Amino acid sequence: MRTIRYFGRLMKEFVDFAWKNKAWWIIPIVVVLLLLTFLIVASSSVAPFIYTLF
């Protein structure tokens, strides 16, 4: 449960950083990296579909 709370804080800090520095270009990069991380972690159930992406 603590991990989710820390992840939420990290995302809030990241959005605050992007908002204050007007670094909107960095948000899509982080979103894609998070999606790829999720695919790798959940690869046991997603494995058949990864090949269709590449």
PDB file of N, CA and C in Angstrom:
ATOM      1  N   MET A   1       0.813  -1.190   0.000  1.00  0.00           N
ATOM      2  CA  MET A   1       0.000   0.000   0.000  1.00  0.00           C
ATOM      3  C   MET A   1       0.863   1.263   0.000  1.00  0.00           C
ATOM      4  N   ARG A   2       1.993   1.185   0.706  1.00  0.00           N
ATOM      5  CA  ARG A   2       2.882   2.345   0.725  1.00  0.00           C
ATOM      6  C   ARG A   2       3.444   2.647  -0.656  1.00  0.00           C
ATOM      7  N   THR A   3       3.687   1.590  -1.423  1.00  0.00           N
ATOM      8  CA  THR A   3       4.259   1.776  -2.754  1.00  0.00           C
ATOM      9  C   THR A   3       3.328   2.602  -3.631  1.00  0.00           C
ATOM     10  N   ILE A   4       2.032   2.334  -3.540  1.00  0.00           N
ATOM     11  CA  ILE A   4       1.067   3.089  -4.346  1.00  0.00           C
ATOM     12  C   ILE A   4       1.059   4.549  -3.913  1.00  0.00           C
ATOM     13  N   ARG A   5       1.148   4.780  -2.603  1.00  0.00           N
ATOM     14  CA  ARG A   5       1.167   6.156  -2.099  1.00  0.00           C
ATOM     15  C   ARG A   5       2.413   6.897  -2.596  1.00  0.00           C
ATOM     16  N   TYR A   6       3.561   6.233  -2.553  1.00  0.00           N
ATOM     17  CA  TYR A   6       4.795   6.851  -3.024  1.00  0.00           C
ATOM     18  C   TYR A   6       4.741   7.106  -4.523  1.00  0.00           C
ATOM     19  N   PHE A   7       4.154   6.166  -5.261  1.00  0.00           N
ATOM     20  CA  PHE A   7       4.024   6.350  -6.702  1.00  0.00           C
ATOM     21  C   PHE A   7       3.117   7.543  -7.003  1.00  0.00           C
ATOM     22  N   GLY A   8       2.056   7.693  -6.241  1.00  0.00           N
ATOM     23  CA  GLY A   8       1.163   8.839  -6.410  1.00  0.00           C
ATOM     24  C   GLY A   8       1.878  10.154  -6.135  1.00  0.00           C
ATOM     25  N   ARG A   9       2.679  10.182  -5.084  1.00  0.00           N
ATOM     26  CA  ARG A   9       3.461  11.392  -4.780  1.00  0.00           C
ATOM     27  C   ARG A   9       4.458  11.698  -5.888  1.00  0.00           C
ATOM     28  N   LEU A  10       5.093  10.656  -6.400  1.00  0.00           N
ATOM     29  CA  LEU A  10       6.064  10.836  -7.474  1.00  0.00           C
ATOM     30  C   LEU A  10       5.401  11.416  -8.716  1.00  0.00           C
ATOM     31  N   MET A  11       4.230  10.894  -9.059  1.00  0.00           N
ATOM     32  CA  MET A  11       3.509  11.405 -10.228  1.00  0.00           C
ATOM     33  C   MET A  11       3.064  12.851 -10.009  1.00  0.00           C
ATOM     34  N   LYS A  12       2.640  13.182  -8.785  1.00  0.00           N
ATOM     35  CA  LYS A  12       2.246  14.561  -8.483  1.00  0.00           C
ATOM     36  C   LYS A  12       3.437  15.501  -8.620  1.00  0.00           C
ATOM     37  N   GLU A  13       4.584  15.092  -8.097  1.00  0.00           N
ATOM     38  CA  GLU A  13       5.789  15.916  -8.233  1.00  0.00           C
ATOM     39  C   GLU A  13       6.185  16.085  -9.689  1.00  0.00           C
ATOM     40  N   PHE A  14       6.057  15.011 -10.457  1.00  0.00           N
ATOM     41  CA  PHE A  14       6.401  15.069 -11.870  1.00  0.00           C
ATOM     42  C   PHE A  14       5.499  16.050 -12.619  1.00  0.00           C
ATOM     43  N   VAL A  15       4.202  15.989 -12.347  1.00  0.00           N
ATOM     44  CA  VAL A  15       3.263  16.901 -13.009  1.00  0.00           C
ATOM     45  C   VAL A  15       3.528  18.331 -12.566  1.00  0.00           C
ATOM     46  N   ASP A  16       3.812  18.540 -11.289  1.00  0.00           N
ATOM     47  CA  ASP A  16       4.144  19.885 -10.818  1.00  0.00           C
ATOM     48  C   ASP A  16       5.391  20.417 -11.514  1.00  0.00           C
ATOM     49  N   PHE A  17       6.390  19.563 -11.670  1.00  0.00           N
ATOM     50  CA  PHE A  17       7.615  19.970 -12.366  1.00  0.00           C
ATOM     51  C   PHE A  17       7.321  20.377 -13.805  1.00  0.00           C
ATOM     52  N   ALA A  18       6.541  19.534 -14.510  1.00  0.00           N
ATOM     53  CA  ALA A  18       6.221  19.832 -15.903  1.00  0.00           C
ATOM     54  C   ALA A  18       5.395  21.108 -16.004  1.00  0.00           C
ATOM     55  N   TRP A  19       4.510  21.323 -15.050  1.00  0.00           N
ATOM     56  CA  TRP A  19       3.647  22.516 -15.078  1.00  0.00           C
ATOM     57  C   TRP A  19       4.467  23.791 -14.855  1.00  0.00           C
ATOM     58  N   LYS A  20       5.356  23.762 -13.859  1.00  0.00           N
ATOM     59  CA  LYS A  20       6.124  24.966 -13.529  1.00  0.00           C
ATOM     60  C   LYS A  20       7.170  25.285 -14.584  1.00  0.00           C
ATOM     61  N   ASN A  21       7.786  24.265 -15.172  1.00  0.00           N
ATOM     62  CA  ASN A  21       8.850  24.491 -16.152  1.00  0.00           C
ATOM     63  C   ASN A  21       8.356  24.450 -17.594  1.00  0.00           C
ATOM     64  N   LYS A  22       7.056  24.274 -17.757  1.00  0.00           N
ATOM     65  CA  LYS A  22       6.440  24.195 -19.083  1.00  0.00           C
ATOM     66  C   LYS A  22       7.139  23.147 -19.959  1.00  0.00           C
ATOM     67  N   ALA A  23       7.411  22.007 -19.356  1.00  0.00           N
ATOM     68  CA  ALA A  23       8.074  20.905 -20.053  1.00  0.00           C
ATOM     69  C   ALA A  23       7.032  19.879 -20.468  1.00  0.00           C
ATOM     70  N   TRP A  24       6.113  20.282 -21.341  1.00  0.00           N
ATOM     71  CA  TRP A  24       5.026  19.400 -21.756  1.00  0.00           C
ATOM     72  C   TRP A  24       5.524  18.241 -22.607  1.00  0.00           C
ATOM     73  N   TRP A  25       6.658  18.387 -23.249  1.00  0.00           N
ATOM     74  CA  TRP A  25       7.179  17.342 -24.118  1.00  0.00           C
ATOM     75  C   TRP A  25       7.595  16.109 -23.340  1.00  0.00           C
ATOM     76  N   ILE A  26       7.867  16.256 -22.041  1.00  0.00           N
ATOM     77  CA  ILE A  26       8.361  15.125 -21.261  1.00  0.00           C
ATOM     78  C   ILE A  26       7.238  14.191 -20.806  1.00  0.00           C
ATOM     79  N   ILE A  27       6.010  14.686 -20.769  1.00  0.00           N
ATOM     80  CA  ILE A  27       4.895  13.872 -20.290  1.00  0.00           C
ATOM     81  C   ILE A  27       4.638  12.658 -21.183  1.00  0.00           C
ATOM     82  N   PRO A  28       4.564  12.797 -22.515  1.00  0.00           N
ATOM     83  CA  PRO A  28       4.354  11.591 -23.341  1.00  0.00           C
ATOM     84  C   PRO A  28       5.480  10.565 -23.219  1.00  0.00           C
ATOM     85  N   ILE A  29       6.695  11.024 -23.028  1.00  0.00           N
ATOM     86  CA  ILE A  29       7.819  10.098 -22.873  1.00  0.00           C
ATOM     87  C   ILE A  29       7.641   9.259 -21.619  1.00  0.00           C
ATOM     88  N   VAL A  30       7.279   9.894 -20.528  1.00  0.00           N
ATOM     89  CA  VAL A  30       7.101   9.173 -19.269  1.00  0.00           C
ATOM     90  C   VAL A  30       5.905   8.233 -19.353  1.00  0.00           C
ATOM     91  N   VAL A  31       4.838   8.663 -20.007  1.00  0.00           N
ATOM     92  CA  VAL A  31       3.662   7.804 -20.143  1.00  0.00           C
ATOM     93  C   VAL A  31       4.006   6.546 -20.943  1.00  0.00           C
ATOM     94  N   VAL A  32       4.747   6.697 -22.024  1.00  0.00           N
ATOM     95  CA  VAL A  32       5.146   5.538 -22.825  1.00  0.00           C
ATOM     96  C   VAL A  32       6.061   4.618 -22.016  1.00  0.00           C
ATOM     97  N   LEU A  33       6.979   5.184 -21.269  1.00  0.00           N
ATOM     98  CA  LEU A  33       7.855   4.352 -20.440  1.00  0.00           C
ATOM     99  C   LEU A  33       7.069   3.600 -19.372  1.00  0.00           C
ATOM    100  N   LEU A  34       6.076   4.250 -18.773  1.00  0.00           N
ATOM    101  CA  LEU A  34       5.247   3.574 -17.777  1.00  0.00           C
ATOM    102  C   LEU A  34       4.433   2.447 -18.410  1.00  0.00           C
ATOM    103  N   LEU A  35       3.908   2.669 -19.611  1.00  0.00           N
ATOM    104  CA  LEU A  35       3.156   1.622 -20.295  1.00  0.00           C
ATOM    105  C   LEU A  35       4.045   0.431 -20.649  1.00  0.00           C
ATOM    106  N   LEU A  36       5.251   0.709 -21.123  1.00  0.00           N
ATOM    107  CA  LEU A  36       6.176  -0.385 -21.437  1.00  0.00           C
ATOM    108  C   LEU A  36       6.572  -1.155 -20.175  1.00  0.00           C
ATOM    109  N   THR A  37       6.769  -0.436 -19.082  1.00  0.00           N
ATOM    110  CA  THR A  37       7.083  -1.095 -17.816  1.00  0.00           C
ATOM    111  C   THR A  37       5.942  -1.987 -17.379  1.00  0.00           C
ATOM    112  N   PHE A  38       4.717  -1.481 -17.517  1.00  0.00           N
ATOM    113  CA  PHE A  38       3.554  -2.287 -17.153  1.00  0.00           C
ATOM    114  C   PHE A  38       3.471  -3.534 -18.018  1.00  0.00           C
ATOM    115  N   LEU A  39       3.746  -3.398 -19.320  1.00  0.00           N
ATOM    116  CA  LEU A  39       3.719  -4.563 -20.198  1.00  0.00           C
ATOM    117  C   LEU A  39       4.765  -5.594 -19.815  1.00  0.00           C
ATOM    118  N   ILE A  40       5.935  -5.139 -19.426  1.00  0.00           N
ATOM    119  CA  ILE A  40       6.995  -6.070 -19.038  1.00  0.00           C
ATOM    120  C   ILE A  40       6.646  -6.775 -17.734  1.00  0.00           C
ATOM    121  N   VAL A  41       6.114  -6.030 -16.790  1.00  0.00           N
ATOM    122  CA  VAL A  41       5.768  -6.623 -15.494  1.00  0.00           C
ATOM    123  C   VAL A  41       4.622  -7.608 -15.646  1.00  0.00           C
ATOM    124  N   ALA A  42       3.658  -7.258 -16.466  1.00  0.00           N
ATOM    125  CA  ALA A  42       2.491  -8.118 -16.641  1.00  0.00           C
ATOM    126  C   ALA A  42       2.647  -9.016 -17.863  1.00  0.00           C
ATOM    127  N   SER A  43       3.859  -9.357 -18.201  1.00  0.00           N
ATOM    128  CA  SER A  43       4.107 -10.087 -19.440  1.00  0.00           C
ATOM    129  C   SER A  43       3.557 -11.513 -19.420  1.00  0.00           C
ATOM    130  N   SER A  44       3.321 -12.056 -18.259  1.00  0.00           N
ATOM    131  CA  SER A  44       2.826 -13.428 -18.225  1.00  0.00           C
ATOM    132  C   SER A  44       1.440 -13.530 -18.863  1.00  0.00           C
ATOM    133  N   SER A  45       0.606 -12.506 -18.680  1.00  0.00           N
ATOM    134  CA  SER A  45      -0.723 -12.553 -19.278  1.00  0.00           C
ATOM    135  C   SER A  45      -0.790 -11.803 -20.603  1.00  0.00           C
ATOM    136  N   VAL A  46       0.202 -10.975 -20.880  1.00  0.00           N
ATOM    137  CA  VAL A  46       0.183 -10.156 -22.085  1.00  0.00           C
ATOM    138  C   VAL A  46       1.131 -10.711 -23.146  1.00  0.00           C
ATOM    139  N   ALA A  47       1.885 -11.721 -22.824  1.00  0.00           N
ATOM    140  CA  ALA A  47       2.921 -12.226 -23.714  1.00  0.00           C
ATOM    141  C   ALA A  47       2.442 -12.518 -25.137  1.00  0.00           C
ATOM    142  N   PRO A  48       1.292 -13.124 -25.358  1.00  0.00           N
ATOM    143  CA  PRO A  48       0.872 -13.397 -26.736  1.00  0.00           C
ATOM    144  C   PRO A  48       0.613 -12.132 -27.557  1.00  0.00           C
ATOM    145  N   PHE A  49       0.308 -11.027 -26.884  1.00  0.00           N
ATOM    146  CA  PHE A  49      -0.041  -9.798 -27.597  1.00  0.00           C
ATOM    147  C   PHE A  49       1.151  -8.887 -27.862  1.00  0.00           C
ATOM    148  N   ILE A  50       2.271  -9.129 -27.185  1.00  0.00           N
ATOM    149  CA  ILE A  50       3.451  -8.273 -27.370  1.00  0.00           C
ATOM    150  C   ILE A  50       3.978  -8.400 -28.798  1.00  0.00           C
ATOM    151  N   TYR A  51       3.928  -9.599 -29.344  1.00  0.00           N
ATOM    152  CA  TYR A  51       4.460  -9.807 -30.686  1.00  0.00           C
ATOM    153  C   TYR A  51       3.663  -9.033 -31.732  1.00  0.00           C
ATOM    154  N   THR A  52       2.394  -8.781 -31.487  1.00  0.00           N
ATOM    155  CA  THR A  52       1.612  -8.021 -32.438  1.00  0.00           C
ATOM    156  C   THR A  52       1.961  -6.540 -32.409  1.00  0.00           C
ATOM    157  N   LEU A  53       2.539  -6.073 -31.298  1.00  0.00           N
ATOM    158  CA  LEU A  53       2.935  -4.671 -31.213  1.00  0.00           C
ATOM    159  C   LEU A  53       4.191  -4.389 -32.023  1.00  0.00           C
ATOM    160  N   PHE A  54       5.093  -5.363 -32.071  1.00  0.00           N
ATOM    161  CA  PHE A  54       6.358  -5.149 -32.758  1.00  0.00           C
ATOM    162  C   PHE A  54       6.347  -5.962 -34.026  1.00  0.00           C
TER     163      PHE A  54
END
